[in-house]
Coordinates of C-alpha atoms and ligand atoms in Angstrom, one line a residue:
M1 CA 9.5 -20.7 18.6
A2 CA 11.5 -17.7 17.6
T3 CA 9.1 -16.0 15.3
S4 CA 7.9 -12.5 14.4
A5 CA 5.1 -12.8 16.8
E6 CA 6.6 -10.3 19.2
G7 CA 4.0 -8.3 21.0
A8 CA 1.6 -11.2 20.7
I9 CA -1.6 -10.8 22.8
S10 CA -3.6 -13.6 24.1
M11 CA -7.3 -14.3 23.7
S12 CA -7.9 -14.0 27.4
H13 CA -6.5 -10.4 27.3
L14 CA -9.1 -9.6 24.7
E15 CA -11.8 -11.2 26.8
L16 CA -11.0 -8.8 29.6
H17 CA -11.5 -5.9 27.2
T18 CA -14.9 -6.7 25.7
E19 CA -15.2 -3.1 24.4
H20 CA -12.1 -3.7 22.3
R21 CA -13.0 -2.8 18.7
L22 CA -11.5 -6.0 17.4
Y23 CA -13.4 -8.2 19.8
S24 CA -16.7 -8.6 18.0
R25 CA -14.9 -9.3 14.7
L26 CA -12.7 -11.9 16.4
R27 CA -15.6 -13.5 18.1
E28 CA -17.5 -13.7 14.8
L29 CA -14.4 -15.1 13.0
Y30 CA -13.9 -17.7 15.8
D31 CA -17.5 -18.9 15.5
F32 CA -17.3 -18.9 11.7
Y33 CA -14.1 -21.0 11.8
R34 CA -15.6 -23.6 14.2
H35 CA -18.8 -23.7 12.0
Q36 CA -16.8 -24.2 8.8
F37 CA -14.0 -26.5 10.0
G38 CA -15.5 -28.1 13.1
G39 CA -12.5 -27.5 15.4
E40 CA -10.6 -24.7 17.2
P41 CA -8.2 -22.4 15.4
D42 CA -4.6 -22.6 16.7
F43 CA -4.0 -18.8 16.4
F44 CA -5.2 -15.5 14.9
V45 CA -3.4 -13.0 12.7
R46 CA -4.1 -9.3 12.5
M47 CA -2.6 -7.5 9.5
P48 CA -3.5 -3.7 9.2
G49 CA -4.2 -1.7 6.1
R50 CA -2.4 1.6 5.8
V51 CA -2.8 5.2 4.7
N52 CA 0.1 6.8 3.0
I53 CA 0.4 10.4 4.2
I54 CA 2.9 11.4 1.5
G55 CA 5.3 9.8 -1.0
E56 CA 3.1 8.3 -3.7
H57 CA 4.6 6.2 -6.5
V58 CA 8.1 6.6 -5.3
D59 CA 8.7 3.3 -3.4
Y60 CA 9.4 1.3 -6.6
C61 CA 11.9 4.0 -7.5
G62 CA 13.7 3.3 -4.2
Y63 CA 12.6 6.5 -2.4
P64 CA 11.2 6.9 1.1
V65 CA 7.5 7.1 1.9
L66 CA 5.5 8.2 5.0
P67 CA 2.6 5.8 5.8
M68 CA 0.9 4.8 9.0
A69 CA -1.2 1.7 9.8
I70 CA -4.9 2.1 10.1
D71 CA -7.5 0.4 12.3
Q72 CA -9.0 -1.5 9.4
C73 CA -7.3 -4.9 9.0
I74 CA -7.4 -8.5 7.7
L75 CA -8.0 -11.0 10.5
L76 CA -7.2 -14.7 10.0
A77 CA -8.1 -17.7 12.2
V78 CA -5.7 -20.5 11.4
G79 CA -5.5 -24.2 12.2
H80 CA -3.0 -26.7 10.9
N81 CA -3.0 -30.4 10.1
E82 CA 0.3 -32.2 9.6
E83 CA -1.5 -35.3 8.3
N84 CA -2.3 -33.7 4.9
T85 CA -1.2 -31.0 2.5
F86 CA -4.5 -29.2 1.8
L87 CA -5.1 -25.5 2.2
Q88 CA -8.7 -24.6 2.8
L89 CA -9.8 -21.0 2.7
R90 CA -13.1 -19.5 3.9
N91 CA -14.1 -15.8 3.9
V92 CA -16.8 -14.6 6.3
E93 CA -18.2 -12.7 3.3
T94 CA -19.5 -15.9 1.8
K95 CA -21.5 -14.3 -0.9
R96 CA -18.7 -12.1 -2.2
Y97 CA -15.7 -14.5 -1.8
E98 CA -16.0 -18.1 -2.8
N99 CA -14.6 -21.1 -0.8
F100 CA -11.2 -22.4 -1.9
K101 CA -9.3 -25.6 -1.5
C102 CA -6.0 -26.8 -3.0
D103 CA -3.2 -29.3 -2.5
L104 CA -0.2 -27.3 -1.4
S105 CA 2.2 -29.9 -2.8
A106 CA 1.1 -28.7 -6.3
L107 CA 0.7 -25.0 -5.6
S108 CA -0.3 -22.9 -8.6
I109 CA -1.5 -19.3 -8.9
D110 CA -3.9 -19.1 -11.9
L111 CA -4.4 -15.5 -13.0
P112 CA -7.1 -14.5 -15.5
Q113 CA -6.1 -13.0 -18.9
N114 CA -8.4 -10.1 -18.2
G115 CA -10.0 -8.8 -15.1
A116 CA -9.3 -9.0 -11.4
P117 CA -7.6 -12.1 -9.9
K118 CA -9.7 -14.2 -7.5
W119 CA -9.3 -13.3 -3.9
Y120 CA -7.6 -16.5 -2.9
N121 CA -4.8 -15.9 -5.4
Y122 CA -3.6 -13.1 -3.1
Y123 CA -3.4 -15.6 -0.3
L124 CA -1.5 -18.1 -2.5
C125 CA 1.1 -15.4 -3.3
G126 CA 1.9 -15.3 0.4
V127 CA 2.1 -19.1 0.7
K128 CA 4.4 -19.3 -2.3
G129 CA 6.6 -16.6 -0.8
I130 CA 7.2 -18.6 2.3
F131 CA 7.6 -21.9 0.5
E132 CA 10.4 -20.3 -1.6
Q133 CA 12.0 -19.0 1.6
I134 CA 11.9 -22.5 3.2
Q135 CA 13.3 -24.0 0.0
Q136 CA 16.1 -21.5 0.0
A137 CA 16.9 -22.2 3.7
H138 CA 17.0 -26.0 2.9
S139 CA 19.4 -25.5 0.1
G140 CA 16.9 -26.0 -2.7
E141 CA 15.0 -29.0 -1.1
P142 CA 11.2 -28.5 -1.8
T143 CA 9.0 -27.6 1.1
R144 CA 7.0 -30.3 2.8
P145 CA 3.7 -28.5 3.1
I146 CA 1.5 -28.6 6.2
G147 CA -2.2 -28.6 5.7
M148 CA -4.0 -25.4 6.9
H149 CA -7.6 -24.3 7.6
V150 CA -8.0 -20.6 7.3
A151 CA -11.0 -18.3 7.9
L152 CA -10.7 -14.7 6.9
S153 CA -12.4 -11.5 7.9
G154 CA -11.5 -8.2 6.3
N155 CA -12.8 -4.6 6.7
I156 CA -10.2 -2.7 4.6
P157 CA -12.3 -1.3 1.7
P158 CA -10.9 -3.4 -1.2
A159 CA -9.4 -1.8 -4.3
S160 CA -9.4 1.6 -2.6
G161 CA -5.8 2.5 -2.0
L162 CA -5.7 1.5 1.7
S163 CA -3.8 -1.6 0.8
S164 CA -6.2 -4.4 1.4
S165 CA -4.3 -6.6 -1.1
S166 CA -1.0 -6.3 0.8
A167 CA -2.7 -6.9 4.2
L168 CA -4.1 -10.1 2.7
V169 CA -0.8 -11.3 1.2
S170 CA 1.2 -10.3 4.3
A171 CA -1.3 -12.1 6.6
A172 CA -0.9 -15.3 4.4
V173 CA 2.9 -14.9 4.7
L174 CA 2.8 -14.6 8.5
A175 CA 0.3 -17.5 9.0
T176 CA 2.3 -19.8 6.6
A177 CA 5.6 -18.9 8.3
Y178 CA 4.2 -19.6 11.7
V179 CA 2.6 -22.9 10.8
H180 CA 5.8 -24.1 9.1
Q181 CA 7.9 -22.9 12.0
L182 CA 10.1 -20.6 10.0
P183 CA 11.8 -18.1 12.3
L184 CA 11.8 -14.7 10.6
E185 CA 12.2 -11.1 11.7
R186 CA 9.5 -8.4 10.8
K187 CA 11.8 -6.8 8.2
Q188 CA 12.3 -10.2 6.5
L189 CA 8.6 -10.9 6.5
A190 CA 8.0 -7.5 5.0
A191 CA 10.5 -8.1 2.3
I192 CA 9.2 -11.6 1.5
S193 CA 5.6 -10.2 1.4
A194 CA 6.6 -7.4 -1.0
R195 CA 8.4 -9.8 -3.3
C196 CA 5.7 -12.4 -3.4
E197 CA 2.8 -10.0 -3.9
R198 CA 4.3 -9.4 -7.3
Y199 CA 3.1 -12.9 -8.3
I200 CA -0.3 -11.2 -8.6
G201 CA 1.1 -9.2 -11.5
T202 CA 1.8 -5.7 -10.0
Q203 CA 5.4 -4.5 -9.6
G204 CA 4.9 -2.7 -6.2
G205 CA 7.7 -1.2 -4.3
G206 CA 7.2 -2.6 -0.8
M207 CA 5.6 0.3 1.1
D208 CA 2.4 -1.5 2.0
Q209 CA 4.0 -4.7 3.3
A210 CA 6.7 -2.7 5.2
I211 CA 4.2 -0.6 7.1
A212 CA 1.9 -3.6 7.7
Y213 CA 4.8 -5.2 9.7
L214 CA 6.7 -2.2 11.0
A215 CA 4.0 0.2 12.1
K216 CA 4.0 1.5 15.7
A217 CA 1.0 3.0 17.4
G218 CA 1.0 6.8 17.7
C219 CA 3.4 7.7 14.8
A220 CA 3.8 7.5 11.1
Q221 CA 6.9 5.7 9.8
F222 CA 9.5 7.1 7.4
I223 CA 10.2 4.0 5.4
E224 CA 13.4 3.7 3.4
F225 CA 14.1 1.0 0.9
H226 CA 17.7 1.8 -0.1
P227 CA 20.3 0.5 0.7
G228 CA 18.0 -1.7 2.9
L229 CA 14.6 -1.6 4.4
N230 CA 14.4 0.7 7.4
A231 CA 11.6 2.4 9.4
T232 CA 12.0 5.5 11.5
P233 CA 9.1 6.6 13.7
I234 CA 7.9 10.1 12.9
Q235 CA 5.9 12.0 15.5
L236 CA 3.3 14.1 13.8
P237 CA 2.8 17.7 15.0
A238 CA 0.5 17.9 18.0
G239 CA -3.1 18.0 17.1
V240 CA -2.7 17.1 13.4
C241 CA -5.4 14.7 12.5
F242 CA -5.8 12.7 9.3
I243 CA -9.1 12.0 7.6
V244 CA -9.7 9.3 5.0
A245 CA -12.5 9.7 2.5
N246 CA -13.3 6.9 0.0
S247 CA -14.4 8.2 -3.4
L248 CA -16.1 4.8 -3.8
A249 CA -14.6 4.6 -7.3
A250 CA -12.9 1.2 -6.9
K251 CA -9.8 0.3 -8.8
N252 CA -8.3 -3.2 -8.7
K253 CA -4.7 -2.7 -9.5
A254 CA -4.0 -6.1 -10.8
A255 CA -6.9 -5.9 -13.2
S256 CA -5.3 -3.3 -15.5
S257 CA -1.9 -2.4 -16.8
D258 CA -2.0 1.2 -15.4
F259 CA 0.1 0.6 -12.3
N260 CA 2.8 -1.4 -14.2
E261 CA 2.9 1.1 -17.0
R262 CA 4.1 3.8 -14.5
V263 CA 6.7 1.4 -13.1
V264 CA 7.9 0.7 -16.7
E265 CA 8.1 4.4 -17.5
C266 CA 10.1 5.1 -14.4
R267 CA 12.5 2.2 -15.1
L268 CA 13.0 3.3 -18.7
A269 CA 13.7 6.9 -17.6
A270 CA 16.3 5.9 -15.1
R271 CA 18.0 3.6 -17.6
I272 CA 18.1 6.1 -20.4
I273 CA 19.7 8.8 -18.2
A274 CA 22.1 6.1 -16.9
K275 CA 23.0 5.3 -20.6
H276 CA 23.5 9.0 -21.4
M277 CA 25.8 9.3 -18.3
K278 CA 27.8 6.4 -19.8
F279 CA 27.4 4.0 -16.9
S280 CA 28.5 0.6 -18.2
N281 CA 25.8 -1.1 -16.0
W282 CA 23.0 1.2 -17.3
R283 CA 20.8 -1.8 -18.1
G284 CA 20.8 -2.8 -14.5
M285 CA 19.8 0.7 -13.2
L286 CA 16.1 0.1 -12.7
R287 CA 15.5 2.6 -10.0
F288 CA 16.2 6.4 -9.8
V289 CA 17.7 5.9 -6.4
Q290 CA 20.5 3.7 -7.9
L291 CA 21.1 6.3 -10.6
Q292 CA 21.3 9.1 -8.0
E293 CA 23.7 7.1 -5.9
A294 CA 25.9 6.4 -8.8
L295 CA 25.9 10.1 -9.8
H296 CA 26.5 11.3 -6.2
C297 CA 24.0 14.0 -6.9
T298 CA 21.1 15.7 -5.2
L299 CA 17.4 15.3 -6.1
G300 CA 17.6 18.8 -7.6
E301 CA 20.5 17.9 -9.8
L302 CA 18.8 14.7 -10.9
E303 CA 15.8 16.8 -11.9
E304 CA 18.1 18.9 -14.2
L305 CA 19.3 15.7 -15.8
V306 CA 15.8 14.6 -16.5
L307 CA 15.1 17.9 -18.2
K308 CA 18.3 17.6 -20.2
W309 CA 18.1 14.0 -21.3
L310 CA 14.3 13.5 -21.5
P311 CA 13.0 16.8 -22.9
K312 CA 10.1 15.4 -25.0
D313 CA 6.6 15.1 -23.7
I314 CA 6.0 11.8 -25.5
Y315 CA 8.5 9.1 -26.6
T316 CA 7.3 6.5 -29.1
R317 CA 8.4 2.9 -28.8
A318 CA 10.2 3.1 -32.1
E319 CA 12.3 6.1 -31.1
L320 CA 13.2 4.6 -27.7
C321 CA 14.4 1.5 -29.5
T322 CA 16.3 3.3 -32.3
H323 CA 17.6 6.5 -30.7
E324 CA 17.7 6.0 -26.9
L325 CA 18.3 2.3 -26.2
E326 CA 19.7 1.0 -29.5
V327 CA 17.8 -2.3 -29.2
D328 CA 15.3 -4.0 -31.6
D329 CA 11.7 -4.2 -30.7
E330 CA 11.9 -7.8 -29.5
E331 CA 14.7 -7.0 -27.1
F332 CA 12.8 -3.9 -26.0
E333 CA 9.8 -6.0 -25.1
R334 CA 11.9 -8.7 -23.4
E335 CA 14.1 -6.4 -21.3
F336 CA 12.1 -3.3 -20.6
L337 CA 8.4 -4.3 -20.5
T338 CA 6.4 -6.6 -18.2
A339 CA 3.8 -9.2 -19.1
N340 CA 0.9 -6.8 -19.1
T341 CA 2.7 -3.8 -20.6
R342 CA 3.8 -5.4 -23.9
H343 CA 1.2 -3.3 -25.7
M344 CA 2.7 0.0 -24.8
T345 CA 3.6 2.3 -27.7
Q346 CA 4.0 5.7 -26.1
F347 CA 5.9 6.7 -23.0
K348 CA 5.8 9.8 -20.8
L349 CA 9.2 9.6 -19.2
K350 CA 9.8 13.2 -18.3
Q351 CA 6.5 13.7 -16.5
R352 CA 6.8 10.5 -14.5
A353 CA 10.4 11.2 -13.5
L354 CA 9.6 14.8 -12.5
H355 CA 6.8 13.5 -10.3
V356 CA 9.0 10.9 -8.6
I357 CA 11.8 13.4 -7.9
Q358 CA 9.6 16.3 -6.7
E359 CA 7.4 13.9 -4.6
S360 CA 10.5 12.6 -2.9
L361 CA 11.6 16.2 -2.1
R362 CA 8.1 16.7 -0.6
V363 CA 8.5 13.6 1.6
A364 CA 11.8 14.9 2.9
K365 CA 10.2 18.4 3.6
F366 CA 7.2 16.8 5.3
R367 CA 9.5 14.8 7.6
E368 CA 11.6 17.8 8.4
I369 CA 8.5 19.9 9.3
C370 CA 7.2 17.1 11.6
E371 CA 10.6 16.8 13.3
R372 CA 11.0 20.6 13.7
H373 CA 7.5 21.1 15.1
H374 CA 6.9 18.1 17.2
T375 CA 6.2 19.6 20.6
K376 CA 4.3 16.8 22.4
P377 CA 5.6 13.3 23.0
Q378 CA 2.5 11.6 21.7
Y379 CA 0.0 11.8 19.0
I380 CA -3.2 13.5 20.1
C381 CA -6.2 11.5 19.1
N382 CA -8.9 12.7 21.5
G383 CA -7.9 16.2 22.3
V384 CA -8.4 19.6 20.7
N385 CA -5.4 21.6 19.6
E386 CA -5.7 24.8 21.6
K387 CA -3.7 26.7 19.1
S388 CA -6.2 26.2 16.3
N389 CA -8.3 29.3 15.6
G390 CA -11.2 26.9 15.0
N391 CA -12.2 27.7 11.5
G392 CA -9.6 25.7 9.6
V393 CA -7.8 28.9 8.4
N394 CA -4.3 29.1 9.7
D395 CA -1.4 31.4 9.5
A396 CA 1.1 30.3 6.9
S397 CA 4.0 29.8 9.3
K398 CA 2.1 27.0 11.2
P399 CA 3.5 23.5 10.5
F400 CA 0.0 22.4 9.8
T401 CA -0.3 24.8 6.9
L402 CA 3.0 23.8 5.5
L403 CA 2.1 20.1 5.6
S404 CA -1.3 20.8 4.0
Q405 CA 0.5 22.6 1.1
L406 CA 2.8 19.7 0.5
M407 CA -0.2 17.3 0.4
R408 CA -2.0 19.6 -2.0
Q409 CA 1.1 19.8 -4.3
S410 CA 1.4 16.0 -4.1
H411 CA -2.1 15.6 -5.5
Q412 CA -1.6 18.1 -8.2
S413 CA 1.5 16.3 -9.3
L414 CA -0.3 12.9 -9.2
K415 CA -3.1 14.3 -11.3
E416 CA -1.1 16.2 -13.9
L417 CA 2.4 14.5 -14.1
Y418 CA 1.5 11.0 -13.1
E419 CA -2.1 10.9 -14.4
C420 CA -3.3 8.5 -11.8
S421 CA -6.2 10.5 -10.3
H422 CA -9.9 10.1 -11.0
T423 CA -12.7 12.6 -11.5
D424 CA -14.3 11.6 -8.2
L425 CA -11.0 12.0 -6.3
D426 CA -10.6 15.4 -7.9
R427 CA -14.1 16.4 -6.7
L428 CA -13.1 15.4 -3.2
I429 CA -9.9 17.5 -3.5
S430 CA -11.9 20.5 -4.9
L431 CA -14.2 20.4 -1.9
S432 CA -11.2 20.1 0.4
D433 CA -9.6 23.1 -1.3
E434 CA -12.7 25.2 -0.8
A435 CA -12.6 24.2 2.9
E436 CA -8.9 25.1 3.0
V437 CA -8.0 21.5 4.0
G438 CA -4.9 20.0 2.4
A439 CA -5.7 16.7 0.8
R440 CA -4.3 14.2 -1.7
L441 CA -5.1 10.9 -3.3
T442 CA -3.5 8.0 -1.3
G443 CA -2.3 4.7 -2.5
A444 CA -2.0 3.9 -6.2
G445 CA -4.9 6.1 -7.3
W446 CA -7.2 5.8 -10.4
G447 CA -9.9 5.8 -7.8
G448 CA -9.9 4.9 -4.1
C449 CA -9.4 7.2 -1.2
V450 CA -8.1 10.7 -0.4
V451 CA -6.2 11.5 2.8
A452 CA -6.7 15.0 4.3
C453 CA -4.8 16.8 7.1
C454 CA -6.8 18.8 9.7
D455 CA -5.3 20.8 12.6
S456 CA -7.6 19.4 15.3
L457 CA -10.3 16.9 16.0
E458 CA -12.8 19.7 16.0
S459 CA -11.9 20.9 12.5
S460 CA -11.7 17.3 11.3
K461 CA -15.3 16.8 12.4
R462 CA -16.4 19.9 10.5
Y463 CA -14.5 18.7 7.4
I464 CA -16.2 15.2 7.6
E465 CA -19.6 16.8 7.9
M466 CA -18.9 19.0 4.9
L467 CA -17.8 16.0 2.8
K468 CA -20.9 14.1 3.9
A469 CA -23.2 16.9 2.8
N470 CA -21.4 17.8 -0.4
Y471 CA -20.2 14.5 -1.7
F472 CA -21.5 11.4 0.1
K473 CA -25.1 12.5 0.4
L474 CA -25.2 13.3 -3.3
L475 CA -24.0 9.9 -4.4
P476 CA -26.2 7.8 -6.7
Q477 CA -29.0 5.9 -5.0
D478 CA -27.4 2.5 -5.0
L479 CA -24.2 3.8 -3.2
H480 CA -26.4 5.8 -0.9
E481 CA -28.3 2.7 0.1
R482 CA -25.1 0.7 0.5
Y483 CA -23.1 3.1 2.6
G484 CA -25.5 5.7 3.9
A485 CA -27.1 3.4 6.6
N486 CA -24.7 4.4 9.3
D487 CA -24.3 8.0 7.9
F488 CA -21.3 7.1 5.8
D489 CA -19.1 6.6 8.8
D490 CA -17.3 3.7 7.1
V491 CA -16.3 5.7 4.1
V492 CA -15.2 9.0 5.6
F493 CA -13.5 8.8 9.0
A494 CA -10.6 10.1 11.1
T495 CA -7.7 7.7 11.4
F496 CA -5.0 7.3 14.0
P497 CA -1.7 5.4 13.6
G498 CA -1.9 1.8 14.9
N499 CA 0.5 -1.1 15.5
G500 CA 1.8 -3.5 12.8
A501 CA 1.1 -7.2 12.4
E502 CA 0.2 -9.4 15.4
I503 CA -0.4 -13.0 16.2
F504 CA -3.0 -13.8 18.8
Q505 CA -3.0 -17.2 20.5
L506 CA -5.7 -18.9 22.5
N507 CA -4.6 -19.7 26.1
Ligands
ADP601 P1 -5.9 -2.1 -2.5 O1 -5.7 -0.7 -2.9 O2 -7.0 -2.3 -1.5 O3 -4.7 -2.9 -2.1 P2 -5.9 -3.9 -4.8 O4 -6.5 -3.7 -6.1 O5 -4.4 -4.0 -4.8 O6 -6.5 -2.8 -3.9 O7 -6.5 -5.3 -4.2 C1 -7.8 -5.5 -4.0 C2 -8.1 -7.0 -4.0 O8 -7.7 -7.6 -2.7 C3 -9.6 -7.3 -4.0 O9 -10.2 -7.3 -5.3 C4 -9.7 -8.7 -3.4 O10 -9.3 -9.7 -4.4 C5 -8.5 -8.7 -2.4 N1 -9.2 -8.4 -1.1 C6 -9.1 -7.3 -0.3 N2 -9.8 -7.4 0.8 C7 -10.3 -8.7 0.8 C8 -11.1 -9.4 1.7 N3 -11.6 -8.9 2.9 N4 -11.4 -10.7 1.4 C9 -11.0 -11.2 0.3 N5 -10.2 -10.6 -0.6 C10 -9.9 -9.3 -0.4
NG1_602 P1 -2.1 0.1 -3.4 O1 -2.9 1.3 -3.7 O2 -2.2 -0.4 -2.1 O3 -2.3 -1.0 -4.4 C1 0.3 0.6 -4.7 C2 1.6 -0.3 -4.4 C3 2.6 0.5 -3.5 C4 2.9 1.9 -4.0 C5 1.5 2.6 -4.2 C6 1.7 4.0 -4.7 C7 1.4 -2.7 -4.4 C8 1.2 -3.9 -3.5 N1 1.3 -1.5 -3.8 O4 -0.5 0.6 -3.5 O5 3.9 -0.3 -3.5 O6 3.7 1.9 -5.2 O7 0.7 1.9 -5.0 O8 2.5 4.8 -3.9 O9 1.8 -2.8 -5.5
MG603 MG1 -3.0 -3.3 -3.3

């Protein structure tokens, strides 16, 4: 079968490497599957989470991002049954995630009016994405679903900005495509996964799904969305090491309107400028990247247009309707808002637009520094950078210092212009500042994780110890009990770029 399962590794290969970090989780999942469903799974899927190094809240505006895949992942064990059309889902965390069963010939994703969607709805988004694809390939004929048994094990901290949701949706896409023998390339799978995750309610830009499929071990990926999806491997400067620290303030993105409010503000800003610039198709210009392309201008020139046409700090809904867009309130709601942003009455267009443009400039600079200073052919993950002076203080000309500054600026902008930080994230950033380590929130924000840049494994160890002493060990008792057992190693850790999605088959 011509599928995306390139690079597939077999179970026997894993058995030869019992020290493999995945092994015990796969073994547990295999046993769990057999216990739940009474048979053997046909195959396993591994879908990684990601850490975005820089380029936050720019993907849905069409601008490039720089993420890498992390070790933490969603694993699926999947079996199929052509005799029926039932999907049965089981999660190894049985107390936290309930069992689910549905008939795929009447697939529906039921979202709550308030609060977080049920975990299995993320899975159903992926199934729906593939069914639509099959229907399209069969000129509109509905899909004949194949029954599936799926057992899931995940260790990406949920609702923490490391993209557990997209790993779950993308894993469902890959498993469903494989069972239904739909031959797809990695980029197609990433695009389908990005599109169908929007059924959960968030209007994401595609970064998470792209890196989940396109990641390569040892490098970050410069991911472009316009004019089409493209990933360029970026070697990080020798010795640079990224640390993830989870603030433990969870934020489910689909449970609130915060994420979509930012998307709406960016779309409005792009369209208002497009209208001022007298583009006849201004209503269709949803993303800054389209506007910039139509204007043939630089990001710096686009920034000037933002200041010229969107000078106010706050725009009310009434003035947007009357003065900027010349539409009535009903049309405004229909054309410019999403289901969960209909309540919006105030809009910060200048601030959001400035963040997107300046963050995109930072992504470009970050890439340039990496390319200029890459000296060794591979990412160092177990060595010490000899050039480090060992105390985290570096001379300003070093690439590490420049990268750290960009990360720091990124956080400042996310906090002030984009208003998507959290007091706990800001505390982690202050501690990082004091230690002269560049750090920023990663993922959507409003809680979740920070990512920090250290110049060697040695300095990263010191940084981790400092955060443990000054943040994690001071956490309230309940969090201490939950995460302190193994010295907080699951919530503050060094991370190294891994490979993208894989399918494992039993021999
Ligand atoms: P993230 O930043 O991790 O992507 P989201 O708010 O987008 O956060 O998605 C988090 C949701 O994804 C969780 O509330 C849960 O429904 C689902 N999820 C993540 N990991 C798992 C898992 N291991 N098992 C079941 N559901 C999961
Ligand atoms: P997380 O934090 O994984 O939910 C979200 C979006 C991304 C991107 C980042 C911010 C989804 C699935 N993911 O990530 O597309 O916009 O926020 O850079 O919506
Ligand atoms: Mg998510």
